[in-house]
Amino acid sequence: MRTKILKLLRDTKEYVSGQELCEKFGVSRTAVWKAVGQLKKEGYGIEAVQNKGYRLVSVPDVLSREEIISCMKTKRMGRNVVYLERTGSTNQDAKRLAEEGAQDGTLVVTDCQETGKGRRGRGWVSPPGINIYFTLLLRPQFQPDKASMLTLVMALSVAQAIERRTGYIPGIKWPNDIVMDGKKVCGILTEMTLEEEYIQSVVIGVGINVGQTDFPEEIKDKATSLALKCGTGTARSSLIAGIMERFEKNYALFEKNLDLSDLKDTYETYLVNKNREVRILDPAGEFEGRAEGINEKGELLIELPDGSVRRVYAGEVSVRGLYGYV
Ligand code: BTN
């Protein structure tokens, strides 16, 4: 009941009369009044005006299953939300749920990770109460070699949702770090499980520094947060729902051709490496060149000093600016 009332107030943005709420949900006025009281206790600002009804004026930064669902406007992504107060790693949880048969689009969200995983075997610092940690589970029908592109689809979706919610335009450091003023605000870890040569599941884990203002010594110079760059006030549940909305649209465009041809131009508007000199840290040998952009497979195109263009595949390499992280 609470969730339904909250969703209606959120979607309407205007006054909704008590009568309308009673009729819509088939409950008594007392039940509505109680549910509104409960929401107020949880920190929601709900104005009650005689002869007009109820209006939602502010939302607290609540991270809960109800809150996430009440913000969600999607049809496919994040329709099944699993919320855990605390966990090891949402990527691990999503992989386990996939084995147990969880549906495509299942979203695992937590407030705190004890063993958050980063790329290249690193960890992901995941303190409680301030940041976003979630994993989206997909069950694609396509060939495994396409899966690495999903990481770029998610990076684009996160960048667009952050821009929409905060008004601040972030950048994407290829393939999938979201940066603000040259510092990382979000990391993405995509993992695929195969059954023989078919994809059993792809899990896309996203960690966003939202309210964190202090970082451990070893990442201090490279990490930032939405609070540091755009001020406080980003409601986490609403941002997660915004990312799902964007991802659903972008994923549909990806599925049309099973590549990034319809997303490439938009992705490149966020790409901070574009037209910059970069060093490619390839285990087979480092090299330098100018990043031109990406192709429809999501590979980074590097113009080498001799004028030839080399394609770089996201899997094994990482990219550095010649003068720092970006
Ligand atoms: C990176 O190293 O840049 C990727 C970091 C990915 C972190 C997220 S937080 C939610 C999900 N669960 C994890 O254990 N990792 C990802």
XYZ file of C-alpha atoms and ligand atoms in Angstrom:
342
model
C 0.000 0.000 0.000
C 2.766 2.421 1.022
C 4.684 1.668 -2.173
C 1.593 2.146 -4.348
C 0.669 5.461 -2.725
C 4.265 6.645 -2.974
C 4.455 5.725 -6.648
C 1.208 7.530 -7.419
C 2.266 10.693 -5.555
C 5.649 10.576 -7.248
C 4.196 10.130 -10.732
C 1.427 12.720 -10.266
C 3.618 15.449 -8.762
C 0.343 17.294 -7.968
C -2.217 16.984 -5.159
C -4.047 13.666 -5.059
C -7.202 13.617 -2.988
C -7.669 11.117 -0.166
C -10.871 9.995 -1.882
C -9.011 9.204 -5.101
C -6.424 7.159 -3.208
C -9.174 5.223 -1.391
C -10.992 4.435 -4.631
C -7.877 3.595 -6.596
C -6.533 1.131 -4.042
C -9.869 -0.030 -2.586
C -8.997 0.903 1.012
C -10.478 3.100 3.738
C -9.526 6.706 4.466
C -7.939 5.556 7.717
C -5.725 3.103 5.832
C -4.569 5.897 3.489
C -3.973 8.234 6.417
C -1.935 5.560 8.210
C 0.174 4.795 5.131
C 0.886 8.509 4.597
C 1.846 8.821 8.276
C 4.247 5.914 7.894
C 5.851 7.508 4.829
C 6.271 10.799 6.713
C 7.962 8.931 9.565
C 10.407 7.490 7.022
C 11.360 11.021 6.014
C 9.148 11.720 2.983
C 7.876 15.298 2.862
C 4.146 14.922 2.183
C 1.986 18.003 2.263
C -1.645 17.478 3.280
C -4.010 20.292 2.332
C -7.714 20.276 3.087
C -9.943 19.910 0.017
C -6.906 19.271 -2.174
C -5.297 16.133 -0.805
C -1.718 14.930 -0.575
C 1.361 16.068 -2.473
C 4.923 14.727 -2.369
C 7.326 17.626 -1.784
C 10.604 15.925 -0.852
C 12.124 12.466 -0.670
C 14.807 11.267 1.716
C 17.787 9.311 0.428
C 16.169 6.005 1.263
C 17.642 2.921 -0.321
C 15.126 0.100 -0.081
C 13.271 -2.302 -2.339
C 10.021 -0.292 -2.017
C 11.717 2.992 -2.792
C 13.538 1.612 -5.837
C 10.347 0.002 -7.179
C 8.359 3.168 -6.613
C 10.844 5.108 -8.781
C 11.063 2.482 -11.538
C 9.445 3.237 -14.895
C 10.801 0.314 -16.910
C 9.098 -2.700 -18.448
C 11.988 -5.141 -18.488
C 15.081 -3.965 -16.599
C 14.843 -3.900 -12.821
C 11.294 -5.265 -12.679
C 12.510 -7.885 -10.206
C 14.472 -6.103 -7.477
C 16.449 -7.998 -4.847
C 17.559 -5.657 -2.065
C 20.127 -6.706 0.531
C 21.014 -4.482 3.459
C 24.575 -5.793 3.352
C 26.300 -8.437 1.246
C 29.659 -9.673 -0.019
C 29.372 -8.640 -3.657
C 26.224 -8.022 -5.724
C 27.966 -9.574 -8.743
C 28.376 -12.798 -6.747
C 24.724 -12.624 -5.648
C 23.521 -12.048 -9.207
C 25.555 -15.007 -10.481
C 24.064 -17.235 -7.793
C 20.542 -16.010 -8.603
C 21.202 -16.712 -12.294
C 22.072 -20.301 -11.446
C 18.860 -20.553 -9.451
C 16.891 -19.401 -12.521
C 16.313 -15.689 -11.825
C 14.695 -13.786 -14.697
C 16.348 -11.535 -17.266
C 16.509 -7.957 -15.948
C 16.784 -8.957 -12.258
C 18.438 -6.177 -10.284
C 20.441 -6.820 -7.111
C 21.047 -3.748 -4.962
C 22.814 -3.359 -1.655
C 23.719 -0.585 0.762
C 27.093 -2.062 1.648
C 29.501 -4.673 0.278
C 32.021 -6.497 2.414
C 34.034 -7.881 -0.488
C 33.148 -5.567 -3.396
C 34.965 -6.621 -6.575
C 36.697 -4.299 -9.015
C 38.271 -5.016 -12.398
C 41.604 -6.815 -12.733
C 41.158 -8.638 -9.437
C 41.084 -5.425 -7.427
C 38.555 -4.649 -4.691
C 35.856 -1.975 -4.677
C 35.556 0.079 -1.491
C 31.858 -0.153 -0.535
C 30.974 1.641 2.736
C 27.317 1.759 3.911
C 24.784 4.601 3.732
C 26.294 6.761 1.003
C 26.932 5.076 -2.342
C 25.333 2.926 -5.027
C 26.240 -0.725 -5.583
C 24.085 -2.802 -7.909
C 24.248 -5.617 -10.432
C 21.927 -6.168 -13.365
C 21.420 -9.748 -14.507
C 20.819 -10.426 -18.201
C 20.116 -13.654 -20.022
C 21.003 -12.782 -23.594
C 20.437 -15.114 -26.545
C 23.382 -13.830 -28.566
C 26.912 -15.146 -29.031
C 29.410 -14.681 -26.153
C 31.735 -12.456 -28.224
C 29.093 -9.685 -28.178
C 28.880 -9.475 -24.387
C 31.803 -7.101 -23.835
C 29.816 -4.369 -25.620
C 27.236 -4.407 -22.809
C 29.756 -2.752 -20.561
C 29.800 0.260 -22.899
C 26.003 0.256 -23.079
C 25.895 0.442 -19.272
C 28.572 3.154 -19.115
C 26.539 5.282 -21.523
C 23.367 4.683 -19.510
C 25.038 5.691 -16.226
C 26.512 8.839 -17.792
C 23.145 9.866 -19.251
C 21.285 9.211 -15.984
C 23.847 11.177 -13.943
C 23.558 14.073 -16.382
C 19.761 13.989 -16.201
C 19.641 13.842 -12.381
C 22.438 16.297 -11.549
C 22.777 18.524 -14.616
C 26.522 17.808 -14.553
C 27.875 16.193 -17.734
C 30.245 13.377 -16.789
C 32.751 11.773 -19.135
C 33.404 8.159 -20.086
C 36.971 6.945 -19.993
C 36.983 4.069 -22.448
C 35.627 1.517 -22.074
C 33.557 2.037 -18.962
C 34.846 4.322 -16.214
C 32.671 7.347 -15.529
C 34.779 10.382 -14.679
C 34.273 13.937 -13.505
C 37.110 16.428 -13.916
C 39.510 13.587 -14.586
C 38.596 11.556 -11.483
C 36.634 8.330 -11.354
C 33.107 8.459 -9.960
C 31.833 5.078 -11.167
C 33.270 1.687 -12.101
C 31.613 -1.166 -13.960
C 32.454 -4.854 -13.768
C 30.822 -7.168 -16.309
C 31.093 -10.929 -15.902
C 29.747 -13.673 -18.112
C 28.915 -17.282 -17.269
C 28.877 -19.767 -20.137
C 27.094 -23.088 -20.465
C 29.008 -24.976 -23.123
C 29.307 -22.316 -25.857
C 26.108 -20.440 -24.867
C 25.675 -17.526 -22.504
C 23.985 -18.621 -19.291
C 24.093 -15.119 -17.836
C 25.817 -11.770 -18.014
C 26.014 -9.729 -14.827
C 26.839 -6.021 -15.014
C 27.960 -4.597 -11.673
C 27.963 -0.850 -11.111
C 29.511 1.071 -8.225
C 28.888 4.834 -8.024
C 30.455 7.109 -5.450
C 27.470 9.232 -4.492
C 27.915 10.728 -1.025
C 31.451 9.599 -0.214
C 33.794 12.493 0.498
C 36.771 10.622 1.995
C 38.708 8.010 0.080
C 41.471 5.610 1.136
C 44.989 6.914 0.551
C 45.691 4.669 -2.447
C 42.746 6.007 -4.522
C 42.522 9.562 -3.145
C 44.073 11.164 -6.223
C 41.941 9.247 -8.703
C 38.487 9.028 -7.080
C 35.659 11.507 -6.638
C 31.910 11.461 -5.951
C 28.681 13.147 -6.999
C 28.611 14.941 -3.631
C 32.075 16.403 -4.228
C 31.305 17.462 -7.798
C 27.634 18.406 -7.797
C 26.767 18.798 -4.115
C 24.590 16.576 -1.973
C 20.991 15.699 -2.705
C 21.237 12.850 -5.221
C 18.620 10.315 -4.100
C 20.176 6.914 -4.702
C 16.997 4.939 -5.471
C 15.892 7.470 -8.030
C 19.293 7.461 -9.733
C 19.281 3.640 -9.911
C 15.809 3.730 -11.499
C 17.006 6.425 -13.921
C 19.921 4.215 -14.969
C 17.557 1.266 -15.560
C 15.332 3.463 -17.712
C 18.280 4.555 -19.849
C 19.723 1.057 -20.038
C 16.400 -0.371 -21.204
C 16.300 2.113 -24.112
C 19.967 1.687 -25.010
C 19.803 -2.111 -24.759
C 16.877 -2.152 -27.193
C 19.020 -0.178 -29.667
C 21.916 -2.574 -29.085
C 19.678 -5.611 -29.668
C 18.518 -4.258 -33.049
C 21.890 -4.864 -34.726
C 23.727 -6.645 -31.899
C 26.319 -3.919 -31.998
C 26.805 -0.278 -31.033
C 26.081 1.283 -34.416
C 23.003 3.129 -33.058
C 24.765 4.168 -29.833
C 28.263 4.968 -31.014
C 27.689 8.673 -31.720
C 26.029 9.317 -28.355
C 28.720 7.305 -26.562
C 31.402 9.411 -28.238
C 29.852 12.660 -26.991
C 30.845 11.491 -23.484
C 34.168 9.895 -24.449
C 36.929 11.861 -22.717
C 39.710 10.062 -24.618
C 38.426 11.232 -28.005
C 41.024 13.217 -29.947
C 43.516 12.861 -27.111
C 46.961 11.322 -27.016
C 46.818 8.069 -25.082
C 49.096 5.265 -23.997
C 47.696 1.768 -24.428
C 48.854 -0.594 -21.700
C 48.742 -3.808 -23.680
C 50.339 -6.891 -22.069
C 51.732 -7.676 -25.528
C 53.505 -4.284 -25.634
C 52.618 -0.686 -24.748
C 52.111 1.897 -27.462
C 50.966 5.487 -27.914
C 48.672 7.216 -30.370
C 45.666 9.501 -30.736
C 42.242 8.072 -29.814
C 39.813 8.751 -32.666
C 36.686 7.241 -31.150
C 35.076 3.795 -31.166
C 33.765 1.513 -33.887
C 30.450 -0.357 -33.858
C 32.020 -3.186 -31.843
C 33.082 -0.792 -29.086
C 36.789 -1.089 -29.942
C 38.881 2.030 -29.415
C 40.434 3.330 -32.633
C 43.976 4.600 -32.219
C 45.773 6.576 -34.883
C 49.448 5.639 -34.697
C 52.325 8.069 -35.485
C 52.674 6.504 -38.984
C 49.030 7.369 -39.773
C 47.704 3.819 -39.589
C 44.763 3.012 -37.299
C 44.889 0.234 -34.749
C 41.768 -1.218 -33.107
C 41.979 -1.882 -29.387
C 39.742 -4.477 -27.782
C 38.581 -3.740 -24.233
C 39.395 -7.140 -22.761
C 43.083 -7.074 -22.019
C 44.265 -3.507 -22.172
C 43.865 -0.313 -20.216
C 44.207 3.242 -21.452
C 46.038 6.145 -19.862
C 46.285 9.746 -20.864
C 49.881 10.759 -21.484
C 49.687 13.089 -18.487
C 47.585 11.123 -16.021
C 44.664 8.787 -15.490
C 42.476 10.298 -18.253
C 36.105 -1.200 -11.470
O 37.104 -1.725 -10.985
O 36.163 -0.106 -12.015
C 34.769 -1.911 -11.405
C 34.090 -1.715 -10.088
C 32.725 -2.380 -10.019
C 32.116 -2.265 -8.653
C 30.713 -2.771 -8.610
S 29.905 -2.382 -7.091
C 28.569 -3.423 -7.508
C 29.153 -4.646 -8.182
N 29.517 -5.650 -7.199
C 30.825 -5.827 -7.134
O 31.395 -6.615 -6.358
N 31.442 -5.050 -8.030
C 30.513 -4.256 -8.792
